[in-house]
Amino acid sequence: MAYYHWILAFHVMSFVSWMAMLFYLPRLFIYHRENADTKAFTDIVEVQEYKLFKYIGVPAMWATVISGGTMLYLNTGIFSSGGWMHAKLLALVFLLAYHFSLNAIRNTMLTNPHYKSSKWFRFYNEVPTLLMIFIVIMVVVKPF
Ligand code: HEM
């Protein structure tokens, strides 16, 4: 347990990086969709989407999951201290599904830049915000 707080500090750095990708990639999809007929623009934004997801999103997601999982392994008493971690893990299932959905959308927009609408992406962009608010309240306030 002596290094538990080092893992927790790494966990906080990891999920901040992961959330940065989850917040910003849908923004790129909005610009991509709004400039779908400008190939010079879509060629550049496709590279940005790829690098943001592969080089920041994926490593940060794994670092968050592994650091969180390690803390669960080291501190199993968490599950008997109320339902807050169960509720957090349920929200994390949706956050992970959202993560993989962004990669599926990214791949679709490579061949179909007119996929969905920029309004749809603006709404979809709010999902990780709502999940993050719920997750942080669960783990910091531990309401139940
Ligand atoms: C599968 C992924 C994750 C797992 C297994 C996990 C698990 C954990 C565990 C076991 C703790 C320590 C709790 C304690 O000792 O009280 C923790 C702390 C925390 N987690 Fe996660 N977590 C995950 C993802 C996330 C994500 C995505 C966020 C943010 C959106 C997040 C936010 C936090 C916060 C704010 C803390 C508390 C930090 C503190 O007490 O200073 N976690 N997490």
GROMACS .gro file of C-alpha atoms and ligand atoms in nm:
model
  187
    1MET     CA    1   0.000   0.000   0.000
    2ALA     CA    2   0.305   0.228   0.042
    3TYR     CA    3   0.292   0.305  -0.330
    4TYR     CA    4  -0.090   0.318  -0.355
    5HIS     CA    5  -0.084   0.698  -0.372
    6TRP     CA    6   0.175   0.691  -0.651
    7ILE     CA    7  -0.064   0.467  -0.848
    8LEU     CA    8  -0.354   0.701  -0.764
    9ALA     CA    9  -0.151   1.003  -0.883
   10PHE     CA   10  -0.072   0.815  -1.209
   11HIS     CA   11  -0.443   0.727  -1.234
   12VAL     CA   12  -0.544   1.092  -1.215
   13MET     CA   13  -0.287   1.189  -1.484
   14SER     CA   14  -0.408   0.900  -1.704
   15PHE     CA   15  -0.780   0.977  -1.693
   16VAL     CA   16  -0.715   1.349  -1.751
   17SER     CA   17  -0.530   1.256  -2.075
   18TRP     CA   18  -0.799   1.005  -2.172
   19MET     CA   19  -1.078   1.257  -2.112
   20ALA     CA   20  -0.887   1.514  -2.322
   21MET     CA   21  -0.915   1.278  -2.623
   22LEU     CA   22  -1.280   1.192  -2.545
   23PHE     CA   23  -1.367   1.564  -2.534
   24TYR     CA   24  -1.165   1.679  -2.838
   25LEU     CA   25  -1.207   1.401  -3.097
   26PRO     CA   26  -1.582   1.468  -3.143
   27ARG     CA   27  -1.492   1.837  -3.197
   28LEU     CA   28  -1.269   1.731  -3.485
   29PHE     CA   29  -1.560   1.527  -3.623
   30ILE     CA   30  -1.775   1.847  -3.620
   31TYR     CA   31  -1.515   2.039  -3.827
   32HIS     CA   32  -1.465   1.731  -4.050
   33ARG     CA   33  -1.840   1.707  -4.117
   34GLU     CA   34  -1.880   2.083  -4.174
   35ASN     CA   35  -1.591   2.081  -4.428
   36ALA     CA   36  -1.676   1.745  -4.584
   37ASP     CA   37  -1.651   1.882  -4.942
   38THR     CA   38  -1.306   2.043  -4.888
   39LYS     CA   39  -1.055   1.760  -4.948
   40ALA     CA   40  -0.754   1.976  -4.850
   41PHE     CA   41  -0.921   2.015  -4.506
   42THR     CA   42  -1.044   1.657  -4.463
   43ASP     CA   43  -0.698   1.518  -4.556
   44ILE     CA   44  -0.547   1.713  -4.264
   45VAL     CA   45  -0.822   1.649  -4.007
   46GLU     CA   46  -0.813   1.273  -4.079
   47VAL     CA   47  -0.445   1.268  -3.974
   48GLN     CA   48  -0.526   1.470  -3.660
   49GLU     CA   49  -0.812   1.231  -3.569
   50TYR     CA   50  -0.585   0.927  -3.621
   51LYS     CA   51  -0.297   1.064  -3.411
   52LEU     CA   52  -0.527   1.192  -3.131
   53PHE     CA   53  -0.702   0.855  -3.098
   54LYS     CA   54  -0.402   0.621  -3.148
   55TYR     CA   55  -0.120   0.813  -2.981
   56ILE     CA   56  -0.309   0.978  -2.690
   57GLY     CA   57  -0.649   0.810  -2.649
   58VAL     CA   58  -0.549   0.444  -2.660
   59PRO     CA   59  -0.239   0.463  -2.430
   60ALA     CA   60  -0.426   0.690  -2.183
   61MET     CA   61  -0.727   0.455  -2.175
   62TRP     CA   62  -0.505   0.155  -2.100
   63ALA     CA   63  -0.308   0.351  -1.836
   64THR     CA   64  -0.640   0.450  -1.668
   65VAL     CA   65  -0.781   0.096  -1.675
   66ILE     CA   66  -0.455  -0.068  -1.554
   67SER     CA   67  -0.392   0.188  -1.275
   68GLY     CA   68  -0.759   0.171  -1.165
   69GLY     CA   69  -0.762  -0.208  -1.182
   70THR     CA   70  -0.439  -0.228  -0.980
   71MET     CA   71  -0.593  -0.012  -0.707
   72LEU     CA   72  -0.904  -0.236  -0.702
   73TYR     CA   73  -0.674  -0.539  -0.666
   74LEU     CA   74  -0.472  -0.377  -0.385
   75ASN     CA   75  -0.776  -0.238  -0.202
   76THR     CA   76  -1.058  -0.493  -0.238
   77GLY     CA   77  -1.225  -0.340   0.071
   78ILE     CA   78  -1.354  -0.068  -0.165
   79PHE     CA   79  -1.645  -0.290  -0.274
   80SER     CA   80  -1.774  -0.330   0.083
   81SER     CA   81  -1.752   0.042   0.158
   82GLY     CA   82  -2.077   0.122  -0.030
   83GLY     CA   83  -2.213   0.116  -0.385
   84TRP     CA   84  -2.016   0.413  -0.521
   85MET     CA   85  -1.744   0.206  -0.692
   86HIS     CA   86  -2.006  -0.028  -0.845
   87ALA     CA   87  -2.187   0.280  -0.984
   88LYS     CA   88  -1.854   0.419  -1.109
   89LEU     CA   89  -1.764   0.094  -1.285
   90LEU     CA   90  -2.109   0.086  -1.453
   91ALA     CA   91  -2.050   0.439  -1.586
   92LEU     CA   92  -1.704   0.327  -1.702
   93VAL     CA   93  -1.862   0.055  -1.919
   94PHE     CA   94  -2.046   0.334  -2.105
   95LEU     CA   95  -1.726   0.547  -2.122
   96LEU     CA   96  -1.530   0.257  -2.272
   97ALA     CA   97  -1.812   0.192  -2.523
   98TYR     CA   98  -1.802   0.563  -2.613
   99HIS     CA   99  -1.422   0.538  -2.663
  100PHE     CA  100  -1.456   0.252  -2.912
  101SER     CA  101  -1.752   0.419  -3.085
  102LEU     CA  102  -1.528   0.719  -3.162
  103ASN     CA  103  -1.283   0.492  -3.345
  104ALA     CA  104  -1.569   0.334  -3.542
  105ILE     CA  105  -1.695   0.683  -3.638
  106ARG     CA  106  -1.337   0.786  -3.732
  107ASN     CA  107  -1.307   0.488  -3.966
  108THR     CA  108  -1.651   0.555  -4.119
  109MET     CA  109  -1.564   0.920  -4.191
  110LEU     CA  110  -1.256   0.813  -4.389
  111THR     CA  111  -1.489   0.688  -4.664
  112ASN     CA  112  -1.801   0.890  -4.581
  113PRO     CA  113  -1.717   1.247  -4.459
  114HIS     CA  114  -2.091   1.329  -4.477
  115TYR     CA  115  -2.163   1.082  -4.195
  116LYS     CA  116  -2.429   1.207  -3.946
  117SER     CA  117  -2.456   1.588  -3.899
  118SER     CA  118  -2.246   1.843  -3.708
  119LYS     CA  119  -2.549   1.899  -3.478
  120TRP     CA  120  -2.554   1.524  -3.398
  121PHE     CA  121  -2.179   1.536  -3.313
  122ARG     CA  122  -2.239   1.839  -3.085
  123PHE     CA  123  -2.492   1.638  -2.885
  124TYR     CA  124  -2.272   1.322  -2.888
  125ASN     CA  125  -1.984   1.538  -2.759
  126GLU     CA  126  -2.176   1.593  -2.431
  127VAL     CA  127  -2.183   1.221  -2.337
  128PRO     CA  128  -1.830   1.202  -2.185
  129THR     CA  129  -1.894   1.525  -1.991
  130LEU     CA  130  -2.202   1.379  -1.823
  131LEU     CA  131  -2.024   1.049  -1.752
  132MET     CA  132  -1.717   1.228  -1.611
  133ILE     CA  133  -1.933   1.440  -1.377
  134PHE     CA  134  -2.108   1.124  -1.250
  135ILE     CA  135  -1.779   0.929  -1.211
  136VAL     CA  136  -1.595   1.204  -1.019
  137ILE     CA  137  -1.894   1.259  -0.782
  138MET     CA  138  -1.911   0.885  -0.715
  139VAL     CA  139  -1.541   0.846  -0.632
  140VAL     CA  140  -1.483   1.175  -0.446
  141VAL     CA  141  -1.817   1.227  -0.263
  142LYS     CA  142  -1.896   0.850  -0.233
  143PRO     CA  143  -2.271   0.933  -0.187
  144PHE     CA  144  -2.378   0.570  -0.123
  145HEM     C1  145  -1.168   0.114  -1.570
  145HEM     C2  146  -1.134   0.231  -1.531
  145HEM     C3  147  -1.119   0.275  -1.386
  145HEM     C4  148  -1.104   0.202  -1.269
  145HEM     C5  149  -1.098   0.050  -1.253
  145HEM     C6  150  -1.093   0.298  -1.160
  145HEM     C7  151  -1.073   0.263  -1.025
  145HEM     C8  152  -1.039   0.356  -0.928
  145HEM     C9  153  -0.999   0.321  -0.793
  145HEM    C10  154  -0.988   0.180  -0.736
  145HEM    C11  155  -0.971   0.438  -0.728
  145HEM    C12  156  -0.923   0.455  -0.581
  145HEM    C13  157  -1.040   0.479  -0.495
  145HEM    C14  158  -0.999   0.495  -0.351
  145HEM     O1  159  -0.896   0.447  -0.307
  145HEM     O2  160  -1.078   0.562  -0.281
  145HEM    C15  161  -0.995   0.546  -0.821
  145HEM    C16  162  -0.982   0.678  -0.788
  145HEM    C17  163  -1.028   0.780  -0.871
  145HEM     N1  164  -1.073   0.766  -1.000
  145HEM    FE1  165  -1.083   0.595  -1.108
  145HEM     N2  166  -1.104   0.426  -1.211
  145HEM    C18  167  -1.121   0.415  -1.347
  145HEM    C19  168  -1.140   0.520  -1.436
  145HEM    C20  169  -1.158   0.650  -1.397
  145HEM    C21  170  -1.200   0.758  -1.483
  145HEM    C22  171  -1.228   0.743  -1.633
  145HEM    C23  172  -1.210   0.870  -1.407
  145HEM    C24  173  -1.249   1.011  -1.444
  145HEM    C25  174  -1.331   1.044  -1.540
  145HEM    C26  175  -1.171   0.833  -1.272
  145HEM    C27  176  -1.166   0.921  -1.165
  145HEM    C28  177  -1.114   0.890  -1.042
  145HEM    C29  178  -1.094   0.988  -0.935
  145HEM    C30  179  -1.128   1.138  -0.939
  145HEM    C31  180  -1.039   0.918  -0.826
  145HEM    C32  181  -1.011   0.972  -0.684
  145HEM    C33  182  -0.885   1.039  -0.678
  145HEM    C34  183  -0.859   1.077  -0.531
  145HEM     O3  184  -0.916   1.021  -0.438
  145HEM     O4  185  -0.776   1.168  -0.516
  145HEM     N3  186  -1.140   0.699  -1.269
  145HEM     N4  187  -1.036   0.494  -0.943
   0.00000   0.00000   0.00000
